[in-house]
PDB file of C-alpha atoms in Angstrom:
ATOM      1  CA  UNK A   1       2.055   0.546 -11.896  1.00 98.00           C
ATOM      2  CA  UNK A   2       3.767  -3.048 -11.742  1.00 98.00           C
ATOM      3  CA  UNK A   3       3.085  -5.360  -9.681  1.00 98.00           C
ATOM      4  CA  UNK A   4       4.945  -8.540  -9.308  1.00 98.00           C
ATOM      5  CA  UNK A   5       6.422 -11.262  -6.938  1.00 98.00           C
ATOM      6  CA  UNK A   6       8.920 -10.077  -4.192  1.00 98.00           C
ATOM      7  CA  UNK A   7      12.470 -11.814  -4.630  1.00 97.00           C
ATOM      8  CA  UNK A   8      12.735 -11.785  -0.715  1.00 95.00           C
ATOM      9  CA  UNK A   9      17.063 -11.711  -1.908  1.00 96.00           C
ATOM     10  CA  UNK A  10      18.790  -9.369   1.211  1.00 95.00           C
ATOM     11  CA  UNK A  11      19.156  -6.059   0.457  1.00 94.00           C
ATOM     12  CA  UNK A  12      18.084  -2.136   0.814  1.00 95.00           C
ATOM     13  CA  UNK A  13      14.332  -2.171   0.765  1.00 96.00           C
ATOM     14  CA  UNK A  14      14.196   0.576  -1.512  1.00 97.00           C
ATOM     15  CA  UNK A  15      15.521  -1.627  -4.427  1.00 97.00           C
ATOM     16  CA  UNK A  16      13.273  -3.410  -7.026  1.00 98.00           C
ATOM     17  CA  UNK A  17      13.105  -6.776  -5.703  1.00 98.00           C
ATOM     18  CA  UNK A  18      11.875  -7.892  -8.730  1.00 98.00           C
ATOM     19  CA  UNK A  19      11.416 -12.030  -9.546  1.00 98.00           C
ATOM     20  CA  UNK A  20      10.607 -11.049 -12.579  1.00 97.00           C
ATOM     21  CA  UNK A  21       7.223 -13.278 -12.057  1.00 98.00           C
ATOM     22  CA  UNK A  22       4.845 -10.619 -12.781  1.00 98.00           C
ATOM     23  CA  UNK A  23       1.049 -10.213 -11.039  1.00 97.00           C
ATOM     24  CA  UNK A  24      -1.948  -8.953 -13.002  1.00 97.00           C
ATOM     25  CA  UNK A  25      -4.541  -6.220 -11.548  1.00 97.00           C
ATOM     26  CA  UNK A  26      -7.268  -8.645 -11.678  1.00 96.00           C
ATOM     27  CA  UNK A  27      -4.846 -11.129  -9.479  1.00 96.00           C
ATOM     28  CA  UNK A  28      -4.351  -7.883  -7.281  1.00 97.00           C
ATOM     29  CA  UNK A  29      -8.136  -7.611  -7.076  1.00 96.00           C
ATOM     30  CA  UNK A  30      -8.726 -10.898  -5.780  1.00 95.00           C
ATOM     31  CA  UNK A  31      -6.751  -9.682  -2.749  1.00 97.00           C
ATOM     32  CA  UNK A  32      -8.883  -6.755  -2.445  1.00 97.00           C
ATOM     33  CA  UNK A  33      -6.588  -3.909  -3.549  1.00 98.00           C
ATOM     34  CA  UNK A  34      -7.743  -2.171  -6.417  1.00 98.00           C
ATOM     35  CA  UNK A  35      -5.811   0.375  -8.922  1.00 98.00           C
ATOM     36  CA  UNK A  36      -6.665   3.203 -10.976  1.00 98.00           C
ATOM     37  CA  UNK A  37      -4.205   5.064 -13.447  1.00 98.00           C
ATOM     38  CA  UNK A  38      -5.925   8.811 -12.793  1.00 98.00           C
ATOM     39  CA  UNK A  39      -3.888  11.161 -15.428  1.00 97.00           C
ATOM     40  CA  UNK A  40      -6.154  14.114 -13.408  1.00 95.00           C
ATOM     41  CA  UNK A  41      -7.374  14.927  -9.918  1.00 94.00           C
ATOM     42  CA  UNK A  42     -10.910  14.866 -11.386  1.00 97.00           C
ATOM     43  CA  UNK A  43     -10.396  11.089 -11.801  1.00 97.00           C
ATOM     44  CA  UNK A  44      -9.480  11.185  -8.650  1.00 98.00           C
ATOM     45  CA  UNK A  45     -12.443  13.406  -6.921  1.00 97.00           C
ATOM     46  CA  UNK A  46     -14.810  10.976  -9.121  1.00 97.00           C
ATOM     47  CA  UNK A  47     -13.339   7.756  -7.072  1.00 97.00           C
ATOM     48  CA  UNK A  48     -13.398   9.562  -3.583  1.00 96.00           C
ATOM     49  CA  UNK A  49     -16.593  10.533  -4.535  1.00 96.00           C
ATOM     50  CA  UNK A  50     -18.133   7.248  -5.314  1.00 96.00           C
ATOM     51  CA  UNK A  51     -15.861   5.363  -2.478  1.00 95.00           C
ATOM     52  CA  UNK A  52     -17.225   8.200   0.043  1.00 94.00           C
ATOM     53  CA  UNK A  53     -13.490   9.570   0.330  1.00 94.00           C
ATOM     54  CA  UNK A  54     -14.566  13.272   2.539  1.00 94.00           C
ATOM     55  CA  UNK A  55     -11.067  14.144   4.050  1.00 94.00           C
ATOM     56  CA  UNK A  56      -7.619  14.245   2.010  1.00 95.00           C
ATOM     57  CA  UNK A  57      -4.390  15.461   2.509  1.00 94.00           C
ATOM     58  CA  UNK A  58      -0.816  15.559   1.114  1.00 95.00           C
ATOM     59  CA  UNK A  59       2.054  14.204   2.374  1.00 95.00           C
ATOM     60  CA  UNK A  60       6.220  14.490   1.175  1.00 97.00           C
ATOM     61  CA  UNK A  61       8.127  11.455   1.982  1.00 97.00           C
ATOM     62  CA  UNK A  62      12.190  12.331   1.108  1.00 97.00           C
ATOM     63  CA  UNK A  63      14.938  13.653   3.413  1.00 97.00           C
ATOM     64  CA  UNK A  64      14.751  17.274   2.772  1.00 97.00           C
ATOM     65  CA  UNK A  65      11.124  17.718   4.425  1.00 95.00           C
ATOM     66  CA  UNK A  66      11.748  15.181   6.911  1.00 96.00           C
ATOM     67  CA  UNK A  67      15.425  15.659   7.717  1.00 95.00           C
ATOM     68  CA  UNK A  68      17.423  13.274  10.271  1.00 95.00           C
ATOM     69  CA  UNK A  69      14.068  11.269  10.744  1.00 96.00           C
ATOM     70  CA  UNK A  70      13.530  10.277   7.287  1.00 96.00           C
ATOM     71  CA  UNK A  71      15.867   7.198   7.410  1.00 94.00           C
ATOM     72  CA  UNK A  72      13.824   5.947  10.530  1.00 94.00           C
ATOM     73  CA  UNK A  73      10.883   6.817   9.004  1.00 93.00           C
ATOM     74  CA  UNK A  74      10.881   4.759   5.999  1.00 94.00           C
ATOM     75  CA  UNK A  75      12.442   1.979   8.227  1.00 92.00           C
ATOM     76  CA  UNK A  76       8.855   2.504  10.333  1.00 91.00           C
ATOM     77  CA  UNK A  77       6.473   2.369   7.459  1.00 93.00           C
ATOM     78  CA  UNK A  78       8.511  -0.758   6.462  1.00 96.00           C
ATOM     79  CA  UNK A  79       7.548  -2.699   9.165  1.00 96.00           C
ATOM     80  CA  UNK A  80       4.335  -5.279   8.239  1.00 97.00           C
ATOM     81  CA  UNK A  81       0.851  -4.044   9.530  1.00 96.00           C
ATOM     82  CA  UNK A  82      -2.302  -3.526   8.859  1.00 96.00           C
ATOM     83  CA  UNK A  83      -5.031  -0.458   8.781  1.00 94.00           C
ATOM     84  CA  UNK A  84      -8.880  -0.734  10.490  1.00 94.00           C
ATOM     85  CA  UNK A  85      -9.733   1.396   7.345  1.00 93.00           C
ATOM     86  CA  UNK A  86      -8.729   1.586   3.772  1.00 94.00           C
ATOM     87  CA  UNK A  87      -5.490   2.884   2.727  1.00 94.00           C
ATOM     88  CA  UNK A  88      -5.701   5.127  -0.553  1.00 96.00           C
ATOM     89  CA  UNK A  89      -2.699   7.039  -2.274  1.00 97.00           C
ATOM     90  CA  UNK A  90      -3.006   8.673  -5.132  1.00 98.00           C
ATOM     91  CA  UNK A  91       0.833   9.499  -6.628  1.00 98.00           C
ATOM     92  CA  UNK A  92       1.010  12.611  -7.111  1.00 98.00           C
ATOM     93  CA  UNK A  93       4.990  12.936  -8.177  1.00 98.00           C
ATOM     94  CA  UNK A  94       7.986   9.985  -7.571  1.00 98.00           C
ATOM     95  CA  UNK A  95       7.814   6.864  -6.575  1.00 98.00           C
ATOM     96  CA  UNK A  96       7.366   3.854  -3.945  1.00 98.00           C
ATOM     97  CA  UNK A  97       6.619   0.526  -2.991  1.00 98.00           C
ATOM     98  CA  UNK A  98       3.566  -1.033  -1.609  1.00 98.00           C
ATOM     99  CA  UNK A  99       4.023  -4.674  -0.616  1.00 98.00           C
ATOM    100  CA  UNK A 100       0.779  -6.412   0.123  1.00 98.00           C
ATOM    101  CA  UNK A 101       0.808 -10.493   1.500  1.00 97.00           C
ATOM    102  CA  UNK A 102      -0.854 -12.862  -0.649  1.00 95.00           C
ATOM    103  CA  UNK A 103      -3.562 -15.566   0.635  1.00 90.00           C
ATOM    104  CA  UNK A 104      -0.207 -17.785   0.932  1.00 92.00           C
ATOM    105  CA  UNK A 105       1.589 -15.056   2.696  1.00 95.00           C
ATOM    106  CA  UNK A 106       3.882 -14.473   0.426  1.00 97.00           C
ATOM    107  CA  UNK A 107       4.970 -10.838  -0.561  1.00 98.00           C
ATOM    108  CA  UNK A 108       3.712  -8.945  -3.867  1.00 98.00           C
ATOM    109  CA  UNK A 109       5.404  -5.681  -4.566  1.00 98.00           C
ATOM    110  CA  UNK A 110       3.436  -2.796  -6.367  1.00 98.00           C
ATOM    111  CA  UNK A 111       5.175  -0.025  -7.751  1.00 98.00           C
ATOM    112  CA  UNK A 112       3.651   3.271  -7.846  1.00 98.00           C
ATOM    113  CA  UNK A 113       4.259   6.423  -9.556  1.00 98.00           C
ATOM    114  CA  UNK A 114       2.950   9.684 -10.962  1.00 98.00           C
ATOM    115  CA  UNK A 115      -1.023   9.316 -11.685  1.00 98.00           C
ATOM    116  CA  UNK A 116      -1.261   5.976  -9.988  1.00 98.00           C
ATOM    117  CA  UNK A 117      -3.894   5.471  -7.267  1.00 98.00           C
ATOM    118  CA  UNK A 118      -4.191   2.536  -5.091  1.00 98.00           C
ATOM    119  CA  UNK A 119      -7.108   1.221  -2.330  1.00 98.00           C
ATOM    120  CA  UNK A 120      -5.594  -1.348   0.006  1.00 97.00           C
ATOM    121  CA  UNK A 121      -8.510  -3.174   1.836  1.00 97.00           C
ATOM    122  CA  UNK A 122      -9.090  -2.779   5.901  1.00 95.00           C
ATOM    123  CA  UNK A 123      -7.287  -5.745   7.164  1.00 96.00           C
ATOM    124  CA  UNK A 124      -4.647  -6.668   4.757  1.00 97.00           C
ATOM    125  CA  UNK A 125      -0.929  -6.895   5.995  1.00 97.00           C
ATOM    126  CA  UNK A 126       1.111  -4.255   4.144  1.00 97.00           C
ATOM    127  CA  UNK A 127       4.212  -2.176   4.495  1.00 98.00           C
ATOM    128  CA  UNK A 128       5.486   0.716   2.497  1.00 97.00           C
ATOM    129  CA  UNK A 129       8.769   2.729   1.095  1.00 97.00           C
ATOM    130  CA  UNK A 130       9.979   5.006  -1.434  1.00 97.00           C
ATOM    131  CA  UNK A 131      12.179   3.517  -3.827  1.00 98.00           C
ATOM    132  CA  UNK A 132      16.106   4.312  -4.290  1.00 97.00           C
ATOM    133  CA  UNK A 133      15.423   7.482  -5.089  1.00 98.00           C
ATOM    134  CA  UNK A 134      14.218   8.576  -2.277  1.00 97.00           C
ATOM    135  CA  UNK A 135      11.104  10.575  -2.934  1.00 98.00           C
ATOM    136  CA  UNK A 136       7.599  10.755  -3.186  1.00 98.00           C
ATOM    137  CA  UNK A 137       4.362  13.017  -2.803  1.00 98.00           C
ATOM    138  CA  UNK A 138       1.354  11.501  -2.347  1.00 98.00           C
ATOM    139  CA  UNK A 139      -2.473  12.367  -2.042  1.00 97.00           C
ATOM    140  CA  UNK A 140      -4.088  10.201   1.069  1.00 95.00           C
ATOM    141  CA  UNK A 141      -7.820  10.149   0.958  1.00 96.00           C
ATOM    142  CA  UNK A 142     -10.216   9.229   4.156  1.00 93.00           C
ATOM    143  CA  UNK A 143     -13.601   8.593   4.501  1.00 88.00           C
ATOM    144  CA  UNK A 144     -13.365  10.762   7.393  1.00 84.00           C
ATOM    145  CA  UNK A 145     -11.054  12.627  10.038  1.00 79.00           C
ATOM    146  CA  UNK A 146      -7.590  11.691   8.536  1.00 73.00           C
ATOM    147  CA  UNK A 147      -6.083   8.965  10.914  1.00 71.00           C
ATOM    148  CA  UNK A 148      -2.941   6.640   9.813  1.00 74.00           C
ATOM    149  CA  UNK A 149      -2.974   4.058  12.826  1.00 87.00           C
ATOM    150  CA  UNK A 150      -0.321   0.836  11.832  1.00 92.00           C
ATOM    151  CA  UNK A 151      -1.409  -2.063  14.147  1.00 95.00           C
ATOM    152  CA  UNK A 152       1.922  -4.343  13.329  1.00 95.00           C
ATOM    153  CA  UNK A 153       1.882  -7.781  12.759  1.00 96.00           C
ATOM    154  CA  UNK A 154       1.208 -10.344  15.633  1.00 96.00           C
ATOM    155  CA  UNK A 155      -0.558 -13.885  16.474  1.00 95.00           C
ATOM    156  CA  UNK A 156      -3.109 -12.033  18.538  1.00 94.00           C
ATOM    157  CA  UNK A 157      -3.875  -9.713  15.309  1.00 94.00           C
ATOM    158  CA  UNK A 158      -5.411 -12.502  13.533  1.00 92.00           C
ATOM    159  CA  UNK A 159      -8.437 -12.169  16.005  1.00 94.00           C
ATOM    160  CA  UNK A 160      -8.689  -8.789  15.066  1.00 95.00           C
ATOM    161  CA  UNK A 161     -12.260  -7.937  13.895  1.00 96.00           C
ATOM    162  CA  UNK A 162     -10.883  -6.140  10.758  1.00 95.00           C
ATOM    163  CA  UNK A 163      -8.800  -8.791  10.021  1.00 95.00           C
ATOM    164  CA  UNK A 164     -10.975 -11.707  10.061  1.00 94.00           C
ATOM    165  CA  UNK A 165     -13.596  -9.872   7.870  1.00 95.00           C
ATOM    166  CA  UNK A 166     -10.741  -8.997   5.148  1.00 96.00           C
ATOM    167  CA  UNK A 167      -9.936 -12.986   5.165  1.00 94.00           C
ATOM    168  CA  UNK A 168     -13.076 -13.852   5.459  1.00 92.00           C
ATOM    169  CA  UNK A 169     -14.099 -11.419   2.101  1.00 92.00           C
ATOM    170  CA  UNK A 170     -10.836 -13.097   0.450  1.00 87.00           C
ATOM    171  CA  UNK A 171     -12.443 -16.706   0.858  1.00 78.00           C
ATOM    172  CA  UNK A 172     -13.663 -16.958  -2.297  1.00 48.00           C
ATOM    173  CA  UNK A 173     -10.397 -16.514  -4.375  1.00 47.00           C
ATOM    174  CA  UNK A 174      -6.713 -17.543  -3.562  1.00 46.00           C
ATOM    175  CA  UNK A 175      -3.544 -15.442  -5.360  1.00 49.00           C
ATOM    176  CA  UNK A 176      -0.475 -17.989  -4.190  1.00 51.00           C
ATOM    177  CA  UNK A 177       3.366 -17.469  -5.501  1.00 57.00           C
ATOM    178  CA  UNK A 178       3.029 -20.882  -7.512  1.00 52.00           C
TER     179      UNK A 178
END
């Protein structure tokens, strides 16, 4: 995993982006996404385990399962939104991008890989996409039925129940692009 400022410089989406202004776990934290390095699905059954994960499934993002939808696919996941429930990916082979806002809105750009697991609160504005390679497998966990329901960015989103109780949590504790 690295994490570190977006460079918001034009460009394919699937490139680094990287400001080279890097962003600690524990800065990730106060945002409310947490990360694990799990080397084995055990770590991985431990965490759903104590998080209450019951559902999981397995899903390959790349052009050669998706075919002529792939392109508009990644575009899709690209676009900023939010979940009403945690988002949790466990890498299971390549690679992507998760780009979570900051408390000063400003983008911060994880990379995952192989044995990398990631919990992105309820609430937070996201978006997501593989990088130039174009290719990843990942393990999503749910606390229950498996759902993946984007609700994308907009002014009437910020009265969102969801959303106020992830900025309310985040109160405490401000990560800005200084």
């Amino acid at each position: 995993m690295k994490a570190y400022w977006y460079d918001n410089e034009s460009g394919d989406q699937r490139e680094p982006h990287d400001s080279s202004r890097s962003i600690s776990t524990s800065a990730l934290q106060e945002l409310g996404v947490l990360y694990y390095h799990c080397p084995n699905v055990s770590s991985v059954n431990d965490i759903a385990q104590q998080r209450s994960y019951k559902n999981r499934d397995e899903i390959v993002v790349c052009p050669s399962t998706m075919g002529d939808v792939y392109e508009a696919k990644v575009k899709s996941f690209f676009h900023e939104h939010l979940h009403e429930d945690e988002e949790i990916r466990y890498i299971l082979d390549g690679a992507g991008y998760f780009d979570v806002r900051s408390e000063g809105d400003d983008w911060v750009r994880i990379r995952l890989e192989k044995d990398d697991l990631i919990i992105l609160p309820a609430g937070i504005y996201h978006r997501f996409t593989t990088d130039s390679d174009n290719y990843i497998k990942a393990m999503r966990l749910f606390k229950e039925e498996p759902k993946w329901t984007p609700l994308n960015r907009a002014p009437e989103l910020e009265e969102n129940e969801v959303r106020r109780e992830y900025l309310h949590s985040r109160s405490i504790g401000a990560v800005t692009a200084n």
